C-alpha positions as YAML, in Angstrom:
chain: A
units: angstrom
residues:
- id: 1
  name: UNK
  ca: [24.06, 41.47, 0.92]
- id: 2
  name: UNK
  ca: [24.94, 40.62, 4.48]
- id: 3
  name: UNK
  ca: [23.83, 42.91, 7.27]
- id: 4
  name: UNK
  ca: [25.41, 40.96, 10.11]
- id: 5
  name: UNK
  ca: [28.01, 43.64, 10.90]
- id: 6
  name: UNK
  ca: [30.51, 40.93, 11.78]
- id: 7
  name: UNK
  ca: [32.68, 41.13, 8.71]
- id: 8
  name: UNK
  ca: [36.25, 40.15, 9.25]
- id: 9
  name: UNK
  ca: [39.27, 40.14, 7.04]
- id: 10
  name: UNK
  ca: [40.45, 37.00, 8.85]
- id: 11
  name: UNK
  ca: [38.99, 33.97, 7.14]
- id: 12
  name: UNK
  ca: [40.29, 30.49, 6.74]
- id: 13
  name: UNK
  ca: [40.38, 29.49, 3.10]
- id: 14
  name: UNK
  ca: [38.55, 26.28, 2.38]
- id: 15
  name: UNK
  ca: [39.66, 23.78, -0.21]
- id: 16
  name: UNK
  ca: [37.56, 23.82, -3.34]
- id: 17
  name: UNK
  ca: [35.83, 20.59, -4.24]
- id: 18
  name: UNK
  ca: [37.66, 18.87, -7.07]
- id: 19
  name: UNK
  ca: [36.48, 16.87, -10.02]
- id: 20
  name: UNK
  ca: [34.07, 16.90, -12.89]
- id: 21
  name: UNK
  ca: [30.63, 18.13, -12.07]
- id: 22
  name: UNK
  ca: [31.82, 21.05, -9.97]
- id: 23
  name: UNK
  ca: [30.23, 24.38, -10.83]
- id: 24
  name: UNK
  ca: [31.95, 27.53, -9.61]
- id: 25
  name: UNK
  ca: [30.68, 31.07, -9.16]
- id: 26
  name: UNK
  ca: [32.37, 34.29, -8.13]
- id: 27
  name: UNK
  ca: [30.21, 36.14, -5.60]
- id: 28
  name: UNK
  ca: [31.82, 39.55, -5.00]
- id: 29
  name: UNK
  ca: [29.23, 40.56, -2.40]
- id: 30
  name: UNK
  ca: [29.96, 37.50, -0.21]
- id: 31
  name: UNK
  ca: [32.02, 39.34, 2.39]
- id: 32
  name: UNK
  ca: [32.10, 37.16, 5.51]
- id: 33
  name: UNK
  ca: [31.47, 33.75, 7.00]
- id: 34
  name: UNK
  ca: [27.84, 34.62, 7.62]
- id: 35
  name: UNK
  ca: [27.38, 35.37, 3.91]
- id: 36
  name: UNK
  ca: [29.08, 32.08, 3.01]
- id: 37
  name: UNK
  ca: [26.82, 30.19, 5.42]
- id: 38
  name: UNK
  ca: [23.70, 31.82, 4.01]
- id: 39
  name: UNK
  ca: [24.66, 30.87, 0.45]
- id: 40
  name: UNK
  ca: [25.65, 27.33, 1.46]
- id: 41
  name: UNK
  ca: [22.42, 26.71, 3.36]
- id: 42
  name: UNK
  ca: [20.28, 28.13, 0.54]
- id: 43
  name: UNK
  ca: [21.85, 25.88, -2.10]
- id: 44
  name: UNK
  ca: [21.95, 22.73, 0.02]
- id: 45
  name: UNK
  ca: [18.33, 23.20, 1.16]
- id: 46
  name: UNK
  ca: [17.07, 23.78, -2.38]
- id: 47
  name: UNK
  ca: [19.16, 21.09, -4.05]
- id: 48
  name: UNK
  ca: [19.47, 18.14, -1.65]
- id: 49
  name: UNK
  ca: [22.55, 16.04, -2.26]
- id: 50
  name: UNK
  ca: [24.74, 18.96, -3.28]
- id: 51
  name: UNK
  ca: [27.97, 19.82, -1.52]
- id: 52
  name: UNK
  ca: [28.92, 23.49, -1.32]
- id: 53
  name: UNK
  ca: [32.19, 25.21, -0.49]
- id: 54
  name: UNK
  ca: [31.87, 28.98, -0.08]
- id: 55
  name: UNK
  ca: [35.03, 30.97, 0.62]
- id: 56
  name: UNK
  ca: [34.57, 34.69, 1.37]
- id: 57
  name: UNK
  ca: [38.34, 35.31, 1.09]
- id: 58
  name: UNK
  ca: [38.46, 34.24, -2.56]
- id: 59
  name: UNK
  ca: [34.80, 35.12, -3.26]
- id: 60
  name: UNK
  ca: [34.32, 31.65, -4.77]
- id: 61
  name: UNK
  ca: [31.37, 29.30, -4.34]
- id: 62
  name: UNK
  ca: [31.82, 25.76, -5.67]
- id: 63
  name: UNK
  ca: [28.96, 23.29, -5.94]
- id: 64
  name: UNK
  ca: [29.18, 19.53, -6.47]
- id: 65
  name: UNK
  ca: [26.18, 17.36, -7.16]
- id: 66
  name: UNK
  ca: [24.23, 19.54, -9.57]
- id: 67
  name: UNK
  ca: [24.81, 20.48, -13.19]
- id: 68
  name: UNK
  ca: [22.06, 23.11, -13.28]
- id: 69
  name: UNK
  ca: [24.04, 26.36, -13.37]
- id: 70
  name: UNK
  ca: [20.89, 28.47, -13.87]
- id: 71
  name: UNK
  ca: [19.14, 26.95, -10.85]
- id: 72
  name: UNK
  ca: [22.16, 27.53, -8.60]
- id: 73
  name: UNK
  ca: [22.52, 31.12, -9.81]
- id: 74
  name: UNK
  ca: [18.82, 31.72, -9.13]
- id: 75
  name: UNK
  ca: [19.15, 30.32, -5.59]
- id: 76
  name: UNK
  ca: [22.15, 32.52, -4.82]
- id: 77
  name: UNK
  ca: [20.34, 35.55, -6.26]
- id: 78
  name: UNK
  ca: [17.24, 34.80, -4.18]
- id: 79
  name: UNK
  ca: [19.48, 34.67, -1.09]
- id: 80
  name: UNK
  ca: [20.48, 38.25, -1.83]
- id: 81
  name: UNK
  ca: [23.81, 37.84, -3.61]
- id: 82
  name: UNK
  ca: [25.15, 38.36, -7.13]
- id: 83
  name: UNK
  ca: [26.71, 35.21, -8.65]
- id: 84
  name: UNK
  ca: [28.92, 35.35, -11.73]
- id: 85
  name: UNK
  ca: [29.78, 32.02, -13.42]
- id: 86
  name: UNK
  ca: [33.41, 30.96, -13.42]
- id: 87
  name: UNK
  ca: [34.30, 28.95, -16.49]
- id: 88
  name: UNK
  ca: [37.26, 26.63, -16.70]
...
């Protein structure tokens, strides 16, 4: 969980990536932009070629470019957060 102490209720929602091949997770303990950045950097560094949208307002993380749900969940968990798969 984030310890940055800069949590803000004011966030700008980001558009979710669209299309097949997008995996989504709900991350309830992603509470601010710093959390979103940490998750984004962790996934993109571990899985080059992925594109991540992390929105702390909606608690959603969407990943394009990988179909390995277990690997993404493990990366988010290793970054200190608790991902829950969102199924369509």
